[in-house]
Amino acid sequence: MKKVLLVLALTLMAFTAKAQFYVGGSVQFIGMGGGGAVFGLAPEAGYNFAHNMGAGASLGLMFGGGEGNTGAALSIDPYFRYYFAEWGPARFFADGHFNFTAALNQGGGSTWGVGVRPGVAFQLDDRFSMVSHLARIGYYGGGFLAGVNSSLASLLSFSLAPTVGLYYAF
């Protein structure tokens, strides 16, 4: 039994030897809603458990609107990341994710989605990288690539707008 536990411990240590935790966040211009702009901030944490795979989650806060139609929403977005190509300092990836968004204003609802977020990460040095998600492709707010209507909750749950973020790995 001791040998089995020792082998399992050594296997776990070898598996996590190249592991890397990262923290960071991104900003996003989501679009126009109710005569004003809608923005998003999303702090994020994750774990690269192999050279080409990782997992993490972001917690987003979206806010904006205008002319008496302001609002805010909170989202949770866990994901699995797969890096599929490298070109110099750029690494291309796709995040398979689940998104849940809840409006924080009175009478606000919630929405969910599942899909893929393609993106690119640029390694700035050994610890810092800049990451951009290019789009969200999948089932969001009741339909596949659903159009955005005027309600803030729907606007915040789906976006083709890119995000830009800075990440620190340790």
Coordinates of N, CA, C and O in Angstrom, one line a residue:
M1 N 0.8 -1.2 0.0 CA 0.0 0.0 0.0 C 0.9 1.3 0.0 O 0.5 2.2 -0.7
K2 N 2.0 1.2 0.8 CA 2.9 2.4 0.8 C 3.5 2.6 -0.6 O 3.6 3.8 -0.9
K3 N 3.8 1.6 -1.3 CA 4.4 1.8 -2.6 C 3.4 2.4 -3.6 O 3.7 3.3 -4.4
V4 N 2.1 2.0 -3.5 CA 1.1 2.6 -4.3 C 0.9 4.1 -4.0 O 0.9 4.9 -5.0
L5 N 0.9 4.4 -2.8 CA 0.8 5.9 -2.4 C 2.0 6.7 -2.8 O 1.9 7.8 -3.3
L6 N 3.2 6.1 -2.7 CA 4.4 6.7 -3.1 C 4.4 7.0 -4.7 O 4.7 8.1 -5.1
V7 N 4.0 6.0 -5.4 CA 3.9 6.1 -6.9 C 2.8 7.2 -7.2 O 3.1 8.0 -8.1
L8 N 1.7 7.2 -6.6 CA 0.7 8.2 -6.8 C 1.2 9.6 -6.5 O 1.0 10.6 -7.2
A9 N 1.9 9.8 -5.4 CA 2.5 11.1 -5.0 C 3.5 11.5 -6.0 O 3.5 12.7 -6.4
L10 N 4.4 10.6 -6.4 CA 5.4 11.0 -7.4 C 4.7 11.4 -8.8 O 5.2 12.3 -9.5
T11 N 3.7 10.6 -9.1 CA 3.0 10.9 -10.4 C 2.3 12.3 -10.3 O 2.4 13.1 -11.3
L12 N 1.7 12.6 -9.2 CA 1.1 13.9 -9.0 C 2.1 15.0 -9.0 O 1.9 16.1 -9.7
M13 N 3.3 14.8 -8.4 CA 4.3 15.8 -8.4 C 4.9 16.1 -9.9 O 5.1 17.2 -10.3
A14 N 5.0 15.0 -10.6 CA 5.5 15.1 -12.0 C 4.5 15.8 -12.9 O 4.8 16.6 -13.7
F15 N 3.2 15.5 -12.6 CA 2.1 16.1 -13.4 C 2.0 17.6 -13.2 O 1.7 18.4 -14.1
T16 N 2.3 18.1 -11.9 CA 2.2 19.5 -11.6 C 3.5 20.2 -11.6 O 3.5 21.4 -11.3
A17 N 4.6 19.6 -12.0 CA 5.9 20.2 -12.0 C 5.9 21.4 -12.9 O 6.5 22.4 -12.6
K18 N 5.2 21.4 -14.0 CA 5.2 22.5 -15.0 C 3.9 23.3 -14.8 O 3.6 24.1 -15.7
A19 N 3.2 23.1 -13.8 CA 1.9 23.8 -13.5 C 2.2 25.3 -13.3 O 3.3 25.6 -12.7
Q20 N 1.3 26.1 -13.6 CA 1.5 27.5 -13.4 C 0.1 28.2 -13.1 O -0.8 28.1 -13.9
F21 N 0.0 28.8 -12.0 CA -1.1 29.6 -11.6 C -1.0 31.0 -12.2 O 0.1 31.5 -12.4
Y22 N -2.1 31.5 -12.6 CA -2.1 32.9 -13.1 C -3.3 33.7 -12.6 O -4.4 33.1 -12.3
V23 N -3.1 35.0 -12.5 CA -4.2 35.9 -12.1 C -4.1 37.1 -13.0 O -3.1 37.4 -13.6
G24 N -5.2 37.7 -13.2 CA -5.2 38.9 -14.0 C -6.7 39.4 -14.2 O -7.5 39.1 -13.4
G25 N -6.9 39.9 -15.3 CA -8.2 40.4 -15.6 C -8.3 41.1 -17.0 O -7.2 41.3 -17.6
S26 N -9.5 41.4 -17.4 CA -9.6 42.0 -18.7 C -10.7 43.1 -18.6 O -11.5 43.2 -17.7
V27 N -10.7 44.0 -19.6 CA -11.7 45.0 -19.8 C -12.3 44.8 -21.2 O -11.6 44.2 -22.1
Q28 N -13.5 45.2 -21.3 CA -14.2 45.0 -22.6 C -15.2 46.1 -22.8 O -16.0 46.5 -21.9
F29 N -15.3 46.6 -24.0 CA -16.3 47.5 -24.5 C -17.4 46.6 -25.1 O -17.1 46.0 -26.1
I30 N -18.5 46.4 -24.5 CA -19.5 45.5 -24.9 C -20.4 46.0 -26.0 O -20.8 45.3 -27.0
G31 N -20.8 47.2 -25.9 CA -21.7 47.8 -27.0 C -22.5 49.0 -26.5 O -22.2 49.5 -25.4
M32 N -23.4 49.3 -27.3 CA -24.3 50.4 -26.9 C -25.6 49.9 -26.4 O -26.2 49.0 -27.0
G33 N -26.1 50.4 -25.3 CA -27.4 50.0 -24.8 C -28.1 51.2 -24.2 O -27.6 51.9 -23.3
G34 N -29.3 51.4 -24.6 CA -30.1 52.5 -24.1 C -29.5 53.9 -24.2 O -29.7 54.7 -23.4
G35 N -28.8 54.1 -25.3 CA -28.3 55.4 -25.6 C -26.9 55.6 -24.9 O -26.4 56.7 -25.0
G36 N -26.3 54.6 -24.3 CA -25.0 54.8 -23.7 C -24.2 53.6 -23.9 O -24.6 52.6 -24.5
A37 N -23.0 53.6 -23.5 CA -22.0 52.5 -23.6 C -22.1 51.5 -22.5 O -22.4 51.9 -21.4
V38 N -21.8 50.3 -22.8 CA -21.8 49.2 -21.8 C -20.3 48.7 -21.8 O -19.8 48.3 -22.8
F39 N -19.8 48.6 -20.5 CA -18.4 48.2 -20.3 C -18.4 47.0 -19.4 O -19.3 46.8 -18.6
G40 N -17.3 46.2 -19.5 CA -17.2 45.1 -18.6 C -15.8 45.0 -18.0 O -14.8 45.3 -18.7
L41 N -15.7 44.6 -16.7 CA -14.4 44.3 -16.1 C -14.5 42.9 -15.6 O -15.5 42.5 -15.0
A42 N -13.4 42.1 -15.8 CA -13.5 40.7 -15.4 C -12.2 40.2 -14.8 O -11.3 39.8 -15.5
P43 N -12.0 40.2 -13.4 CA -10.9 39.6 -12.8 C -10.9 38.1 -13.1 O -12.0 37.5 -13.2
E44 N -9.7 37.5 -13.2 CA -9.7 36.1 -13.6 C -8.5 35.4 -12.9 O -7.5 36.0 -12.6
A45 N -8.7 34.1 -12.6 CA -7.6 33.2 -12.0 C -7.7 31.9 -12.7 O -8.8 31.4 -13.1
G46 N -6.5 31.3 -12.9 CA -6.5 30.0 -13.6 C -5.3 29.2 -13.3 O -4.4 29.7 -12.5
Y47 N -5.2 28.0 -13.9 CA -4.1 27.1 -13.6 C -3.8 26.3 -14.9 O -4.7 25.7 -15.5
N48 N -2.6 26.5 -15.4 CA -2.1 25.7 -16.5 C -1.5 24.4 -16.0 O -0.5 24.4 -15.4
F49 N -2.2 23.3 -16.2 CA -1.7 22.1 -15.7 C -1.0 21.3 -16.8 O -0.4 20.2 -16.5
A50 N -0.8 21.8 -18.0 CA 0.1 21.2 -19.0 C 0.5 22.4 -19.9 O -0.1 23.5 -19.8
H51 N 1.4 22.1 -20.8 CA 1.9 23.2 -21.7 C 0.7 23.7 -22.6 O 0.7 24.9 -22.9
N52 N -0.2 22.9 -22.9 CA -1.3 23.3 -23.9 C -2.7 23.2 -23.3 O -3.7 23.3 -24.0
M53 N -2.8 23.1 -21.9 CA -4.1 23.0 -21.3 C -4.2 23.7 -20.0 O -3.2 23.8 -19.3
G54 N -5.3 24.3 -19.7 CA -5.5 25.0 -18.4 C -7.0 25.1 -18.1 O -7.9 24.8 -18.9
A55 N -7.3 25.6 -16.9 CA -8.7 25.8 -16.5 C -8.7 27.0 -15.6 O -7.7 27.3 -14.9
G56 N -9.8 27.7 -15.6 CA -9.9 28.9 -14.7 C -11.3 29.4 -14.7 O -12.3 28.7 -15.2
A57 N -11.5 30.6 -14.1 CA -12.8 31.2 -14.0 C -12.6 32.7 -14.0 O -11.6 33.2 -13.4
S58 N -13.5 33.4 -14.5 CA -13.6 34.9 -14.4 C -14.9 35.3 -13.7 O -15.9 34.6 -13.8
L59 N -14.8 36.4 -13.0 CA -16.0 37.0 -12.4 C -16.2 38.3 -13.0 O -15.3 39.2 -12.8
G60 N -17.2 38.5 -13.8 CA -17.4 39.8 -14.5 C -18.4 40.7 -13.9 O -19.4 40.3 -13.3
L61 N -18.1 42.0 -14.0 CA -19.0 43.0 -13.7 C -19.2 43.9 -14.9 O -18.3 44.5 -15.5
M62 N -20.5 44.0 -15.4 CA -20.8 44.8 -16.6 C -21.7 45.9 -16.1 O -22.6 45.7 -15.3
F63 N -21.5 47.1 -16.6 CA -22.3 48.2 -16.3 C -22.4 49.2 -17.4 O -21.5 49.2 -18.3
G64 N -23.4 50.0 -17.4 CA -23.5 51.0 -18.4 C -25.0 51.3 -18.7 O -25.9 51.0 -18.0
G65 N -25.2 51.9 -19.9 CA -26.5 52.3 -20.4 C -26.5 53.8 -20.4 O -25.4 54.4 -20.5
G66 N -27.6 54.4 -20.4 CA -27.7 55.8 -20.5 C -29.1 56.3 -20.5 O -30.0 55.6 -20.7
E67 N -29.3 57.6 -20.3 CA -30.6 58.3 -20.4 C -31.6 57.6 -19.6 O -32.7 57.2 -20.0
G68 N -31.3 57.4 -18.3 CA -32.3 56.7 -17.4 C -32.3 55.2 -17.5 O -33.1 54.6 -16.8
N69 N -31.6 54.6 -18.3 CA -31.6 53.2 -18.5 C -30.2 52.6 -18.2 O -29.6 51.9 -19.0
T70 N -29.8 52.9 -17.0 CA -28.5 52.3 -16.5 C -28.7 51.0 -15.8 O -29.8 50.7 -15.3
G71 N -27.7 50.2 -15.7 CA -27.9 48.9 -15.0 C -26.5 48.3 -14.9 O -25.5 48.8 -15.3
A72 N -26.5 47.2 -14.2 CA -25.3 46.4 -14.0 C -25.6 45.0 -13.9 O -26.8 44.6 -13.7
A73 N -24.7 44.1 -14.2 CA -24.9 42.7 -14.1 C -23.6 42.0 -13.7 O -22.5 42.6 -13.8
L74 N -23.7 40.9 -13.1 CA -22.6 40.1 -12.5 C -22.6 38.8 -13.3 O -23.7 38.2 -13.4
S75 N -21.4 38.3 -13.7 CA -21.3 37.0 -14.3 C -20.2 36.2 -13.8 O -19.2 36.7 -13.3
I76 N -20.4 34.9 -13.8 CA -19.4 33.9 -13.5 C -19.2 33.0 -14.7 O -20.1 32.7 -15.4
D77 N -17.9 32.8 -15.0 CA -17.5 32.2 -16.3 C -16.4 31.2 -16.2 O -15.2 31.5 -16.5
P78 N -16.7 30.0 -15.7 CA -15.6 28.9 -15.6 C -15.3 28.4 -17.0 O -16.2 28.4 -17.9
Y79 N -14.0 28.0 -17.3 CA -13.6 27.6 -18.6 C -12.5 26.5 -18.5 O -11.8 26.4 -17.6
F80 N -12.4 25.8 -19.7 CA -11.3 24.9 -19.9 C -10.6 25.5 -21.2 O -11.2 25.8 -22.2
R81 N -9.3 25.7 -21.1 CA -8.5 26.3 -22.2 C -7.6 25.3 -22.8 O -6.9 24.6 -22.2
Y82 N -7.6 25.4 -24.2 CA -6.7 24.5 -25.0 C -5.9 25.4 -25.9 O -6.5 26.1 -26.7
Y83 N -4.6 25.4 -25.8 CA -3.7 26.1 -26.7 C -3.5 25.2 -27.9 O -2.9 24.1 -27.8
F84 N -3.8 25.6 -29.1 CA -3.7 24.8 -30.3 C -2.6 25.2 -31.3 O -2.3 24.5 -32.2
A85 N -2.0 26.4 -31.1 CA -0.9 26.8 -32.0 C -0.1 27.9 -31.4 O -0.5 28.6 -30.5
E86 N 1.2 27.9 -31.8 CA 2.1 28.9 -31.3 C 2.8 29.5 -32.5 O 3.1 28.8 -33.5
W87 N 3.0 30.8 -32.4 CA 3.8 31.5 -33.5 C 4.6 32.6 -32.8 O 4.0 33.7 -32.5
G88 N 5.9 32.4 -32.6 CA 6.7 33.4 -31.9 C 6.2 33.5 -30.5 O 5.9 32.5 -29.8
P89 N 6.0 34.8 -30.0 CA 5.4 35.0 -28.6 C 3.9 34.8 -28.5 O 3.4 34.9 -27.5
A90 N 3.2 34.5 -29.7 CA 1.8 34.4 -29.7 C 1.4 33.0 -29.5 O 1.9 32.1 -30.2
R91 N 0.4 32.7 -28.6 CA -0.2 31.4 -28.5 C -1.7 31.5 -28.7 O -2.4 32.3 -28.0
F92 N -2.2 30.7 -29.6 CA -3.6 30.8 -29.9 C -4.4 29.7 -29.2 O -3.9 28.6 -29.0
F93 N -5.5 30.0 -28.6 CA -6.3 29.1 -27.8 C -7.8 29.2 -28.0 O -8.2 30.1 -28.7
A94 N -8.5 28.2 -27.5 CA -9.9 28.3 -27.4 C -10.4 27.9 -26.0 O -9.8 26.9 -25.5
D95 N -11.3 28.7 -25.5 CA -11.9 28.4 -24.2 C -13.2 27.8 -24.4 O -14.1 28.4 -25.0
G96 N -13.4 26.6 -23.9 CA -14.8 26.0 -23.8 C -15.3 26.5 -22.4 O -14.7 26.3 -21.4
H97 N -16.5 27.2 -22.4 CA -16.9 27.8 -21.2 C -18.4 27.7 -20.9 O -19.2 27.5 -21.9
F98 N -18.8 28.0 -19.7 CA -20.2 28.1 -19.3 C -20.3 29.5 -18.7 O -19.5 29.9 -17.9
N99 N -21.3 30.2 -19.0 CA -21.5 31.6 -18.5 C -22.8 31.7 -17.9 O -23.9 31.3 -18.5
F100 N -22.9 32.3 -16.7 CA -24.1 32.7 -16.0 C -24.1 34.1 -15.7 O -23.1 34.6 -15.1
T101 N -25.1 34.9 -16.1 CA -25.1 36.3 -15.9 C -26.4 36.7 -15.2 O -27.5 36.3 -15.7
A102 N -26.3 37.5 -14.2 CA -27.5 38.0 -13.5 C -27.5 39.5 -13.4 O -26.5 40.1 -13.0
A103 N -28.6 40.1 -13.8 CA -28.7 41.6 -13.7 C -28.9 42.0 -12.2 O -29.5 41.3 -11.4
L104 N -28.2 43.1 -11.8 CA -28.2 43.5 -10.4 C -29.3 44.6 -10.2 O -29.5 44.9 -9.0
N105 N -29.9 45.1 -11.2 CA -30.9 46.1 -11.0 C -32.3 45.5 -10.7 O -32.5 44.3 -10.9
Q106 N -33.2 46.3 -10.2 CA -34.5 45.7 -9.8 C -35.3 45.2 -11.1 O -35.2 45.8 -12.1
G107 N -35.9 44.1 -10.9 CA -36.6 43.5 -12.0 C -35.7 42.8 -13.0 O -36.2 42.3 -14.0
G108 N -34.4 42.8 -12.7 CA -33.5 42.1 -13.7 C -33.6 40.6 -13.6 O -33.9 40.0 -12.6
G109 N -33.3 40.0 -14.7 CA -33.3 38.5 -14.7 C -31.9 38.0 -14.8 O -30.9 38.6 -14.5
S110 N -31.9 36.7 -15.3 CA -30.6 36.1 -15.5 C -30.6 35.3 -16.8 O -31.7 35.0 -17.3
T111 N -29.4 35.0 -17.3 CA -29.3 34.3 -18.5 C -28.1 33.4 -18.4 O -27.2 33.7 -17.6
W112 N -28.0 32.5 -19.3 CA -26.8 31.6 -19.3 C -26.4 31.3 -20.7 O -27.1 31.5 -21.6
G113 N -25.2 30.7 -20.8 CA -24.7 30.4 -22.2 C -23.6 29.4 -22.1 O -22.9 29.3 -21.0
V114 N -23.4 28.6 -23.1 CA -22.2 27.7 -23.3 C -21.7 27.9 -24.6 O -22.4 28.2 -25.6
G115 N -20.4 27.8 -24.7 CA -19.8 28.0 -26.0 C -18.3 28.0 -26.0 O -17.6 27.5 -25.1
V116 N -17.7 28.6 -27.1 CA -16.3 28.6 -27.2 C -15.8 30.1 -27.4 O -16.5 30.9 -28.1
R117 N -14.7 30.5 -26.8 CA -14.2 31.8 -26.9 C -12.8 31.7 -27.5 O -11.8 31.3 -26.8
P118 N -12.6 31.9 -28.8 CA -11.2 31.9 -29.3 C -10.4 33.1 -28.9 O -11.0 34.2 -28.6
G119 N -9.1 32.9 -28.7 CA -8.3 34.1 -28.3 C -6.8 33.9 -28.6 O -6.4 32.8 -29.2
V120 N -6.0 34.9 -28.2 CA -4.6 34.8 -28.4 C -3.9 35.4 -27.2 O -4.4 36.3 -26.6
A121 N -2.8 34.8 -26.8 CA -2.0 35.2 -25.6 C -0.6 35.6 -26.1 O 0.0 34.8 -26.9
F122 N -0.2 36.8 -25.8 CA 1.2 37.3 -26.1 C 2.0 37.3 -24.9 O 1.7 38.0 -23.9
Q123 N 3.1 36.5 -24.9 CA 4.0 36.4 -23.8 C 4.9 37.7 -23.8 O 5.7 37.9 -24.7
L124 N 4.8 38.5 -22.7 CA 5.6 39.7 -22.6 C 6.9 39.5 -22.0 O 7.9 40.1 -22.4
D125 N 7.0 38.6 -21.0 CA 8.2 38.2 -20.4 C 7.9 36.9 -19.7 O 6.9 36.2 -19.9
D126 N 8.8 36.4 -18.7 CA 8.6 35.2 -18.1 C 7.3 35.1 -17.2 O 6.7 34.0 -17.0
R127 N 6.8 36.2 -16.7 CA 5.7 36.3 -15.8 C 4.4 36.9 -16.4 O 3.3 36.6 -16.0
F128 N 4.6 37.9 -17.3 CA 3.4 38.7 -17.7 C 3.1 38.3 -19.2 O 3.9 38.0 -20.0
S129 N 1.8 38.3 -19.4 CA 1.3 38.1 -20.8 C 0.0 38.9 -21.0 O -0.7 39.3 -20.0
M130 N -0.2 39.3 -22.2 CA -1.4 40.0 -22.6 C -2.3 39.0 -23.4 O -1.9 38.3 -24.2
V131 N -3.6 39.0 -23.0 CA -4.5 38.0 -23.5 C -5.7 38.7 -24.1 O -6.2 39.7 -23.5
S132 N -6.2 38.3 -25.2 CA -7.3 38.9 -25.9 C -8.3 37.7 -26.3 O -7.8 36.8 -27.0
H133 N -9.5 37.8 -25.9 CA -10.6 37.0 -26.4 C -11.2 37.7 -27.6 O -11.5 38.9 -27.5
L134 N -11.4 37.0 -28.7 CA -11.8 37.6 -29.9 C -13.4 37.6 -30.1 O -13.9 38.5 -30.8
A135 N -14.1 36.6 -29.6 CA -15.5 36.5 -29.8 C -16.1 35.5 -28.8 O -15.3 34.8 -28.1
R136 N -17.4 35.4 -28.8 CA -18.1 34.3 -28.1 C -18.9 33.6 -29.1 O -19.7 34.2 -29.8
I137 N -18.7 32.3 -29.3 CA -19.5 31.5 -30.3 C -20.2 30.4 -29.5 O -19.6 29.6 -28.9
G138 N -21.5 30.3 -29.6 CA -22.3 29.3 -28.9 C -23.7 29.6 -28.7 O -24.3 30.4 -29.4
Y139 N -24.2 29.1 -27.6 CA -25.6 29.2 -27.2 C -25.7 30.2 -26.1 O -25.2 29.9 -25.0
Y140 N -26.3 31.4 -26.3 CA -26.3 32.4 -25.3 C -27.7 33.0 -25.2 O -28.3 33.4 -26.2
G141 N -28.2 33.2 -24.0 CA -29.5 33.9 -23.8 C -30.7 33.4 -24.6 O -31.5 34.1 -25.0
G142 N -30.7 32.1 -24.8 CA -31.9 31.5 -25.5 C -31.8 31.2 -26.9 O -32.7 30.8 -27.6
G143 N -30.6 31.3 -27.5 CA -30.4 31.0 -28.9 C -29.0 30.9 -29.4 O -28.1 31.5 -28.7
F144 N -28.7 30.2 -30.4 CA -27.4 30.1 -30.9 C -27.0 31.4 -31.6 O -27.7 31.8 -32.5
L145 N -26.0 32.0 -31.1 CA -25.6 33.4 -31.6 C -26.7 34.3 -31.6 O -27.0 35.0 -32.6
A146 N -27.5 34.3 -30.5 CA -28.7 35.1 -30.5 C -28.4 36.6 -30.7 O -27.4 37.1 -30.2
G147 N -29.3 37.3 -31.4 CA -29.2 38.7 -31.5 C -29.3 39.4 -30.2 O -30.0 39.0 -29.3
V148 N -28.8 40.6 -30.1 CA -28.9 41.4 -28.9 C -30.1 42.3 -29.0 O -30.2 43.1 -29.9
N149 N -31.0 42.2 -28.0 CA -32.1 43.1 -28.0 C -31.8 44.3 -27.0 O -30.7 44.4 -26.5
S150 N -32.8 45.1 -26.8 CA -32.5 46.3 -26.0 C -32.4 46.1 -24.5 O -32.0 47.0 -23.8
S151 N -32.8 45.0 -24.0 CA -32.7 44.8 -22.5 C -31.2 44.7 -22.1 O -30.4 44.0 -22.8
L152 N -30.9 45.3 -21.0 CA -29.5 45.3 -20.6 C -29.0 43.8 -20.3 O -27.9 43.5 -20.6
A153 N -29.8 43.0 -19.7 CA -29.4 41.6 -19.3 C -29.1 40.9 -20.6 O -28.1 40.1 -20.6
S154 N -29.8 41.0 -21.6 CA -29.5 40.3 -22.9 C -28.2 40.9 -23.5 O -27.4 40.1 -24.0
L155 N -28.1 42.2 -23.4 CA -26.9 42.8 -24.0 C -25.6 42.3 -23.3 O -24.6 42.1 -23.9
L156 N -25.7 42.1 -22.0 CA -24.6 41.7 -21.2 C -24.2 40.3 -21.3 O -23.2 39.9 -21.0
S157 N -25.2 39.4 -21.8 CA -24.9 38.0 -21.8 C -24.3 37.5 -23.1 O -23.8 36.4 -23.2
F158 N -24.2 38.4 -24.1 CA -23.7 37.9 -25.4 C -22.9 39.1 -26.0 O -23.4 40.2 -26.1
S159 N -21.7 38.8 -26.5 CA -21.0 39.8 -27.1 C -20.0 39.3 -28.1 O -19.3 38.3 -27.9
L160 N -19.8 39.9 -29.2 CA -18.8 39.6 -30.2 C -17.6 40.6 -30.0 O -16.7 40.6 -30.8
A161 N -17.7 41.5 -29.0 CA -16.6 42.4 -28.8 C -15.4 41.8 -28.2 O -15.5 40.9 -27.3
P162 N -14.2 42.1 -28.6 CA -13.0 41.5 -28.0 C -12.7 42.1 -26.6 O -13.1 43.2 -26.3
T163 N -12.0 41.3 -25.9 CA -11.5 41.7 -24.6 C -10.0 41.8 -24.6 O -9.3 41.2 -25.4
V164 N -9.5 42.6 -23.7 CA -8.0 42.8 -23.6 C -7.7 42.7 -22.1 O -8.3 43.4 -21.3
G165 N -6.7 41.8 -21.8 CA -6.4 41.7 -20.4 C -4.9 41.5 -20.2 O -4.1 41.2 -21.1
L166 N -4.4 41.6 -18.9 CA -3.1 41.5 -18.5 C -3.0 40.4 -17.4 O -3.9 40.4 -16.5
Y167 N -2.1 39.4 -17.5 CA -2.1 38.3 -16.6 C -0.7 38.1 -16.1 O 0.3 38.4 -16.7
Y168 N -0.6 37.7 -14.8 CA 0.6 37.5 -14.1 C 0.7 36.0 -13.7 O -0.2 35.5 -13.0
A169 N 1.7 35.3 -14.1 CA 1.8 33.8 -13.8 C 2.9 33.7 -12.7 O 3.9 34.4 -12.6
F170 N 2.6 32.7 -11.8 CA 3.5 32.4 -10.7 C 3.6 31.0 -10.4 O 2.9 30.2 -10.9

